[in-house]
Coordinates of C-alpha atoms in Angstrom, one line a residue:
Chain A
D17 CA -4.7 -1.3 -10.0
I18 CA -5.0 -3.5 -7.0
Q19 CA -8.3 -3.0 -5.2
M20 CA -8.2 -3.3 -1.4
T21 CA -11.6 -4.2 0.1
Q22 CA -11.7 -3.5 3.8
S23 CA -14.4 -4.6 6.2
P24 CA -16.3 -3.7 8.2
S25 CA -16.5 0.0 7.4
S26 CA -17.3 0.7 11.0
L27 CA -17.8 -1.2 14.2
S28 CA -18.7 -0.6 17.8
A29 CA -17.0 -2.4 20.6
S30 CA -16.5 -2.2 24.3
V31 CA -13.2 -1.7 26.2
G32 CA -11.5 -5.0 26.6
D33 CA -13.1 -6.5 23.5
R34 CA -11.2 -8.3 20.7
V35 CA -11.5 -6.3 17.5
T36 CA -10.8 -7.8 14.0
I37 CA -10.6 -6.0 10.7
T38 CA -10.0 -7.7 7.4
C39 CA -8.6 -6.5 4.1
Q40 CA -8.9 -8.5 0.8
A41 CA -6.7 -7.7 -2.1
S42 CA -7.9 -8.1 -5.7
Q43 CA -4.7 -10.0 -6.5
D44 CA -1.7 -11.6 -4.7
I45 CA 0.3 -9.1 -2.8
T46 CA 2.4 -11.7 -0.9
K47 CA 3.2 -10.1 2.4
Y48 CA 3.3 -6.4 1.4
L49 CA 0.4 -5.1 3.5
N50 CA 0.6 -2.3 6.0
W51 CA -1.9 -1.2 8.7
Y52 CA -2.3 2.4 9.9
Q53 CA -4.3 4.1 12.6
Q54 CA -5.7 7.6 12.1
K55 CA -7.2 9.8 14.7
P56 CA -9.2 12.9 13.8
G57 CA -7.1 15.8 12.6
K58 CA -3.9 13.7 12.7
A59 CA -1.8 11.9 10.1
P60 CA -2.0 8.2 9.9
K61 CA 0.4 6.2 12.1
L62 CA 2.1 3.0 11.0
L63 CA 1.1 0.0 13.2
I64 CA 2.0 -3.1 11.1
Y65 CA 4.2 -3.6 8.1
D66 CA 4.9 -6.7 6.0
A67 CA 1.5 -8.0 7.1
S68 CA 2.6 -9.1 10.6
K69 CA 5.5 -7.0 11.8
L70 CA 4.7 -4.7 14.7
E71 CA 6.2 -1.2 14.4
S72 CA 8.8 -0.6 17.1
G73 CA 7.5 0.8 20.4
L74 CA 3.9 -0.1 19.9
P75 CA 1.8 -2.3 22.3
S76 CA 1.6 -6.0 21.6
R77 CA -2.2 -5.8 21.6
F78 CA -1.9 -4.9 17.9
S79 CA -1.2 -7.7 15.5
G80 CA -1.5 -8.5 11.9
S81 CA -1.7 -11.8 9.9
G82 CA -2.3 -13.1 6.4
S83 CA -0.6 -13.4 3.1
G84 CA -1.6 -13.5 -0.6
T85 CA -5.0 -11.8 -0.8
K86 CA -6.5 -12.0 2.7
F87 CA -5.2 -10.1 5.7
T88 CA -6.4 -9.5 9.2
F89 CA -5.7 -6.9 11.8
T90 CA -6.5 -7.6 15.4
I91 CA -6.6 -5.5 18.6
T92 CA -6.7 -8.2 21.3
T93 CA -8.0 -6.0 24.2
L94 CA -9.5 -2.7 23.0
Q95 CA -8.4 0.4 24.9
P96 CA -10.1 3.8 24.9
E97 CA -7.1 5.3 23.1
D98 CA -7.6 2.9 20.2
I99 CA -10.7 4.8 19.0
A100 CA -9.7 5.7 15.5
T101 CA -10.0 4.8 11.9
Y102 CA -7.8 2.0 10.6
Y103 CA -6.6 1.6 7.1
C104 CA -4.8 -1.1 5.2
L105 CA -2.3 -0.3 2.4
Q106 CA -0.9 -2.6 -0.2
F107 CA 2.7 -2.0 -0.7
D108 CA 3.3 -4.6 -3.4
S109 CA 2.9 -2.7 -6.7
L110 CA 2.2 0.8 -8.0
P111 CA -0.1 2.5 -7.7
L112 CA -0.2 2.0 -4.0
T113 CA -3.8 1.6 -2.9
F114 CA -5.5 1.9 0.5
G115 CA -8.5 0.2 1.9
G116 CA -11.6 2.2 2.5
G117 CA -11.0 2.4 6.3
T118 CA -12.7 1.0 9.4
K119 CA -14.0 3.4 12.0
V120 CA -13.7 1.8 15.5
Q121 CA -16.1 3.3 18.1
I122 CA -16.9 2.5 21.7
Chain B
Q139 CA 13.7 11.9 15.4
L140 CA 12.8 12.5 11.7
Q141 CA 10.3 15.3 11.2
L142 CA 8.4 16.4 8.1
Q143 CA 6.6 19.6 7.6
E144 CA 4.4 20.6 4.7
S145 CA 4.0 24.2 3.5
G146 CA 2.4 26.0 0.6
S147 CA -0.7 27.5 -0.7
G148 CA -3.8 26.5 1.3
L149 CA -6.4 28.2 -1.0
V150 CA -6.1 27.8 -4.8
K151 CA -8.4 28.9 -7.6
P152 CA -9.8 26.3 -10.0
S153 CA -7.6 25.7 -13.0
Q154 CA -4.5 27.0 -11.2
T155 CA -1.5 25.1 -9.9
L156 CA -0.9 23.7 -6.4
S157 CA 2.6 24.0 -5.1
L158 CA 3.6 22.3 -1.8
T159 CA 6.9 21.7 -0.2
C160 CA 7.9 19.2 2.5
A161 CA 10.9 20.1 4.6
V162 CA 12.7 17.2 6.2
S163 CA 14.6 17.6 9.5
G164 CA 16.4 15.2 11.8
G165 CA 17.7 13.2 8.9
S166 CA 19.0 13.5 5.3
I167 CA 16.7 13.2 2.4
G168 CA 19.7 11.9 0.5
S169 CA 20.2 8.9 2.7
G170 CA 19.8 5.6 0.8
G171 CA 17.0 3.2 1.0
Y172 CA 14.2 5.6 1.2
S173 CA 11.9 7.5 -1.1
W174 CA 9.6 10.5 -0.3
S175 CA 6.0 10.6 -1.0
W176 CA 2.8 12.6 -1.2
I177 CA -0.6 11.2 -0.1
R178 CA -3.9 13.0 0.0
Q179 CA -7.2 12.7 1.8
S180 CA -10.3 14.3 0.6
P181 CA -12.6 15.7 3.3
G182 CA -14.4 12.8 5.1
K183 CA -12.9 10.3 2.6
G184 CA -10.1 7.8 2.4
L185 CA -6.5 8.0 1.5
E186 CA -5.0 8.3 -2.0
W187 CA -1.4 7.8 -3.0
V188 CA -0.2 10.7 -5.2
G189 CA 3.3 9.6 -5.9
H190 CA 6.8 9.3 -4.6
I191 CA 10.3 10.4 -5.5
Y192 CA 13.9 9.2 -4.8
H193 CA 16.8 11.5 -3.9
S194 CA 18.1 10.8 -7.4
G195 CA 15.0 12.5 -8.8
S196 CA 13.4 9.3 -10.1
S197 CA 9.7 9.6 -9.6
Y198 CA 6.5 7.6 -9.8
Y199 CA 3.0 9.0 -10.0
N200 CA -0.5 7.8 -9.6
P201 CA -1.8 7.2 -13.1
S202 CA -5.0 9.0 -12.2
L203 CA -3.0 12.2 -11.7
Q204 CA 0.0 11.4 -14.0
S205 CA -0.8 14.2 -16.6
R206 CA -1.0 16.9 -13.9
V207 CA 1.6 16.0 -11.2
T208 CA 5.3 16.7 -10.9
M209 CA 7.5 16.0 -8.0
S210 CA 11.0 17.3 -7.4
V211 CA 13.7 17.0 -4.7
D212 CA 16.2 19.5 -3.5
T213 CA 18.9 17.7 -1.5
S214 CA 20.7 20.9 -0.7
K215 CA 17.6 22.2 1.2
N216 CA 16.6 18.8 2.4
Q217 CA 13.1 19.1 1.0
F218 CA 10.9 17.8 -1.8
A219 CA 8.0 19.3 -3.6
L220 CA 4.7 18.6 -5.3
N221 CA 3.1 20.5 -8.2
L222 CA -0.4 19.7 -9.3
T223 CA -1.8 21.6 -12.3
S224 CA -5.3 22.3 -13.6
L225 CA -7.0 22.1 -10.2
T226 CA -10.7 21.3 -9.7
A227 CA -12.8 21.1 -6.6
A228 CA -12.1 17.3 -6.6
D229 CA -8.5 18.1 -5.6
T230 CA -9.5 19.7 -2.4
A231 CA -7.9 17.5 0.3
V232 CA -5.4 17.3 3.1
Y233 CA -2.0 16.7 1.5
Y234 CA 0.5 14.7 3.6
C235 CA 4.2 14.1 2.9
A236 CA 5.8 11.0 4.2
R237 CA 9.0 8.9 4.1
V238 CA 8.8 5.5 2.4
G239 CA 10.9 2.6 3.7
F240 CA 9.2 -0.7 4.3
A241 CA 6.1 1.4 4.8
Y242 CA 5.1 5.0 5.4
D243 CA 6.9 5.3 8.8
F244 CA 7.2 9.1 9.2
W245 CA 4.5 11.6 8.2
G246 CA 4.0 15.3 8.1
Q247 CA 1.1 16.8 10.0
G248 CA -0.8 17.5 6.7
I249 CA -1.9 20.7 5.0
L250 CA -5.4 21.4 3.9
V251 CA -5.7 22.6 0.3
T252 CA -9.0 24.1 -0.8
V253 CA -9.8 24.6 -4.4
S254 CA -12.3 27.4 -4.7
S255 CA -12.8 30.7 -6.5

């Protein structure tokens, strides 16, 4: 199984800050990496697919980059509504595996 | 807009079988290019891929659950299902159904399943 190591597990930031989360895969997954946002009591919501493609209709402050084994998710200007837990998911090979999550707090 | 809705038993006794259904509306489960998946999340913990199934019936399961899980699809009712046998407390989780394209782009709201006597 491909292990996804996500860091940090939590962070505290201020409105307007730049926030960066990383995911490292235990083997090459090329570009097949998704990022999801989950708010309490809700299902995860797709933000980024194929490492860097922004899901339609979402604000441009969300972005993703990386390839191979190292990936980064960035919120350029943190908004209050961005308070959530963020997960990466490798979509390269079965079994699909998620990172452990990053809880973003203000 | 595609919508998915889970239903099924919310409280199940240890050793029994979990049966969940995901009803799909606003689109056909038989449309090409997609598969249909179950993901679960234990209380306060992360997300775990359970498996997915195509409208043809071809399915893929997490090896950690392989011996206990079965998925099925009913294109006439536009729904798919999950059965998980020999339940233990470790199977207590919120179970989500989702559509799989380039990613999990549509999700159900989730259903809490508690395994307890």
